[in-house]
Protein backbone atom coordinates (compact mmCIF):
# COMPACT_ATOMS: atom_id res chain seq x y z
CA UNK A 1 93.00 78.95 107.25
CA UNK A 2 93.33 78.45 103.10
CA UNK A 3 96.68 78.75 102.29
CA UNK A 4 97.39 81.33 99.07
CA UNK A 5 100.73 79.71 97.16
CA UNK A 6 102.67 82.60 96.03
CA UNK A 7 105.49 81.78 93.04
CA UNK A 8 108.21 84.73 93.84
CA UNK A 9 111.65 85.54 92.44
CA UNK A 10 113.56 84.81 95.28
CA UNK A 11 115.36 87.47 96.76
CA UNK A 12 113.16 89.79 95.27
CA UNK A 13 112.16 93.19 97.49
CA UNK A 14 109.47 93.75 95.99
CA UNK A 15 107.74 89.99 96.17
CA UNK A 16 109.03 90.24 100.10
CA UNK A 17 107.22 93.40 100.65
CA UNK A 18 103.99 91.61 98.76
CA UNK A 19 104.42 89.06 101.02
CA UNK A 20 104.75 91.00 104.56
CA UNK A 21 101.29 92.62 103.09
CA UNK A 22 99.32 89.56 102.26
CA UNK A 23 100.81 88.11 105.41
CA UNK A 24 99.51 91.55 107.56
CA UNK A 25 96.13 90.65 106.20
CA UNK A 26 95.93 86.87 108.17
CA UNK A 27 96.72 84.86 104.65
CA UNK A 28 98.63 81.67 105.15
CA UNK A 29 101.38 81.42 101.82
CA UNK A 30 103.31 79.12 100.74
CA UNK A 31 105.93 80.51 99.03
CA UNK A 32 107.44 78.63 95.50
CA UNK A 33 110.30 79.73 93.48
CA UNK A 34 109.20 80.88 90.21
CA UNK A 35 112.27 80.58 88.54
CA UNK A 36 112.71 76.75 89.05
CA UNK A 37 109.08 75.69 89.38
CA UNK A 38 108.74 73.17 86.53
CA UNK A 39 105.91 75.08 84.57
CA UNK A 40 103.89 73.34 81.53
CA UNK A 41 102.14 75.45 79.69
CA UNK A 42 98.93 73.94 80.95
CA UNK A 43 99.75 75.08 84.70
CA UNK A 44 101.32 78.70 83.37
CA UNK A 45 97.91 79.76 81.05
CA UNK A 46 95.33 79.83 84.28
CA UNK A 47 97.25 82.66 85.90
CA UNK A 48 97.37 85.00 82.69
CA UNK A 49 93.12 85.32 82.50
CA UNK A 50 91.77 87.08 79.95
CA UNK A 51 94.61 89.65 80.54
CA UNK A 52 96.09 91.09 76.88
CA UNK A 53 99.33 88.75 76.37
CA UNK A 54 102.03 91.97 76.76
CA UNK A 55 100.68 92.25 80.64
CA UNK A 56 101.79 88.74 80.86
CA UNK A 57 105.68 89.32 80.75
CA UNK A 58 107.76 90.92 83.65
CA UNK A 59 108.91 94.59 82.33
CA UNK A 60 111.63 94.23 84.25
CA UNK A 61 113.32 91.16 82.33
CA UNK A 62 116.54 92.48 80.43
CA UNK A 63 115.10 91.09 76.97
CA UNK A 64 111.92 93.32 77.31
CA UNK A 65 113.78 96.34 79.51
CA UNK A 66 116.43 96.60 76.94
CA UNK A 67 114.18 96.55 73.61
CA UNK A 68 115.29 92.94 72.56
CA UNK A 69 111.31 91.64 72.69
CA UNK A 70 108.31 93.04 72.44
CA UNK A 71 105.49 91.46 74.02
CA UNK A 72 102.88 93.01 72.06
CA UNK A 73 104.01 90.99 69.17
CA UNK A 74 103.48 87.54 70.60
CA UNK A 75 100.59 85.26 70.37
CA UNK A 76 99.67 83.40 73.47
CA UNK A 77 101.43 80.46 72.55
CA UNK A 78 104.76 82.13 71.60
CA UNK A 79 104.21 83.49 74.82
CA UNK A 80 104.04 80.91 76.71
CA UNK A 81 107.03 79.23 74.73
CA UNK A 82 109.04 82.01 75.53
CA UNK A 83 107.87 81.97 79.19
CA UNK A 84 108.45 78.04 79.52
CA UNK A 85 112.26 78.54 78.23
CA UNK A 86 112.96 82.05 80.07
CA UNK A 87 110.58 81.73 83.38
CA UNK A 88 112.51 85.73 84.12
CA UNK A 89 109.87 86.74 81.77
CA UNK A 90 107.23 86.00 83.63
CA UNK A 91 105.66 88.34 85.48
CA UNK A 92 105.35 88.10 89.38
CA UNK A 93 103.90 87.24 91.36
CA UNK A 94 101.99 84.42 90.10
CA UNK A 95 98.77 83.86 92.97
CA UNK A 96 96.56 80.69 93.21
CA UNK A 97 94.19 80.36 95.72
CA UNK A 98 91.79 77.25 95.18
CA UNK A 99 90.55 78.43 91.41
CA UNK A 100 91.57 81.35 91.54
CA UNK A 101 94.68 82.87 89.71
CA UNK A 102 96.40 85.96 89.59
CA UNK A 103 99.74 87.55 87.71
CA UNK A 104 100.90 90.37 89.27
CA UNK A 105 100.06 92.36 92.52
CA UNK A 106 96.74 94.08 92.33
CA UNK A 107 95.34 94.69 95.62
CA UNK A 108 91.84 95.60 94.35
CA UNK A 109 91.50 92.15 92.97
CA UNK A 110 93.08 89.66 96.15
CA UNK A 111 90.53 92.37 98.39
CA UNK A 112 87.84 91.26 96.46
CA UNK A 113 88.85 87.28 95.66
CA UNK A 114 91.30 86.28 98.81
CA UNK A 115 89.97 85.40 101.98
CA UNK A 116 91.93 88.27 103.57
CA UNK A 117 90.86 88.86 107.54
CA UNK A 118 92.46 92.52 107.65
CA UNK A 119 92.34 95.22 104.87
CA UNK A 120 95.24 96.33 102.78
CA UNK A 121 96.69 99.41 102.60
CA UNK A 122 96.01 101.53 100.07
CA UNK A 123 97.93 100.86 96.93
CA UNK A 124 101.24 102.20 96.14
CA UNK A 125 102.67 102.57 92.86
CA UNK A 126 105.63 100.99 92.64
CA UNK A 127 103.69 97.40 94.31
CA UNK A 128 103.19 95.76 91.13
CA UNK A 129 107.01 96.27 89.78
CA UNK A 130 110.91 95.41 90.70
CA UNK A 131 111.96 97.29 93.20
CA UNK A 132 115.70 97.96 93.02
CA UNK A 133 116.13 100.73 95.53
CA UNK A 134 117.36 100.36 99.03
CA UNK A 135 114.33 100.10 101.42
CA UNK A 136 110.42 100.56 100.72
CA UNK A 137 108.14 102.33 103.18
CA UNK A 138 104.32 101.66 102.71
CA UNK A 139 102.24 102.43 105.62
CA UNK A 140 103.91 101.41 108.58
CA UNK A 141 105.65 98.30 106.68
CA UNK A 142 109.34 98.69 106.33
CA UNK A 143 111.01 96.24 104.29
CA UNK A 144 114.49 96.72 103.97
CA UNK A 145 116.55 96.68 101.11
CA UNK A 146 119.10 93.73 99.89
């Protein structure tokens, strides 16, 4: 089985509950902390695509939730500055699997490009963002709050 490496926040509900899905679908992961991981800015790029730079930041980080950036603004290499000194901007999770890279949870795209033996569920809204409530149902996954 090809193992999918999977760069979380740890303690995050969300990345568990993205986890207990991939997981539900046969994938192997190996599970890295994104916060620590020692990123260059040669490892970061691969995972951002051809995706507009503003999708690359976590909406969730208190500099861009609270007004004090605006990701729009940036050019890929303040981007990536700003990433490499603040890794909470980063958006999560961060996928590789062989050549392939991913930022953020889209289930459409791992269906199509991860070597998945089971089918996901369809795709709730809340999958690809911090979770800060108490418990997430999706399907018959329960994850339980923290």
């Amino acid at each position: 089985m090809c193992c999918i490496v999977f760069y979380e926040k740890p303690g995050c509900a969300t990345n568990r509950l993205q986890k207990q899905l991939l997981r539900a679908t046969g994938l192997q992961l190996d599970v890295k902390d994104l916060l620590s991981e020692p990123w260059t800015g040669e490892r970061l790029r691969p995972f951002f695509g051809e995706k507009p730079v503003a999708e690359w930041f976590n909406p969730s980080a208190p500099a861009i939730k609270y007004g004090e950036l605006d990701p729009s603004a940036l050019t890929a290499e303040q981007a990536i500055d700003l990433m490499l000194d603040q890794p909470i901007l980063i958006r999560r999770p961060l996928i590789r699997y062989g050549e392939h890279f991913m930022v953020g949870f889209d289930l459409a795209t791992m269906s199509r490009e991860l070597p998945c033996k089971g089918k996901f569920p369809s795709e709730p809204d809340h999958l690809d963002s911090c979770s800060m409530g108490h418990g997430t149902r999706v399907g018959c996954l329960i994850v339980d709050g923290e």
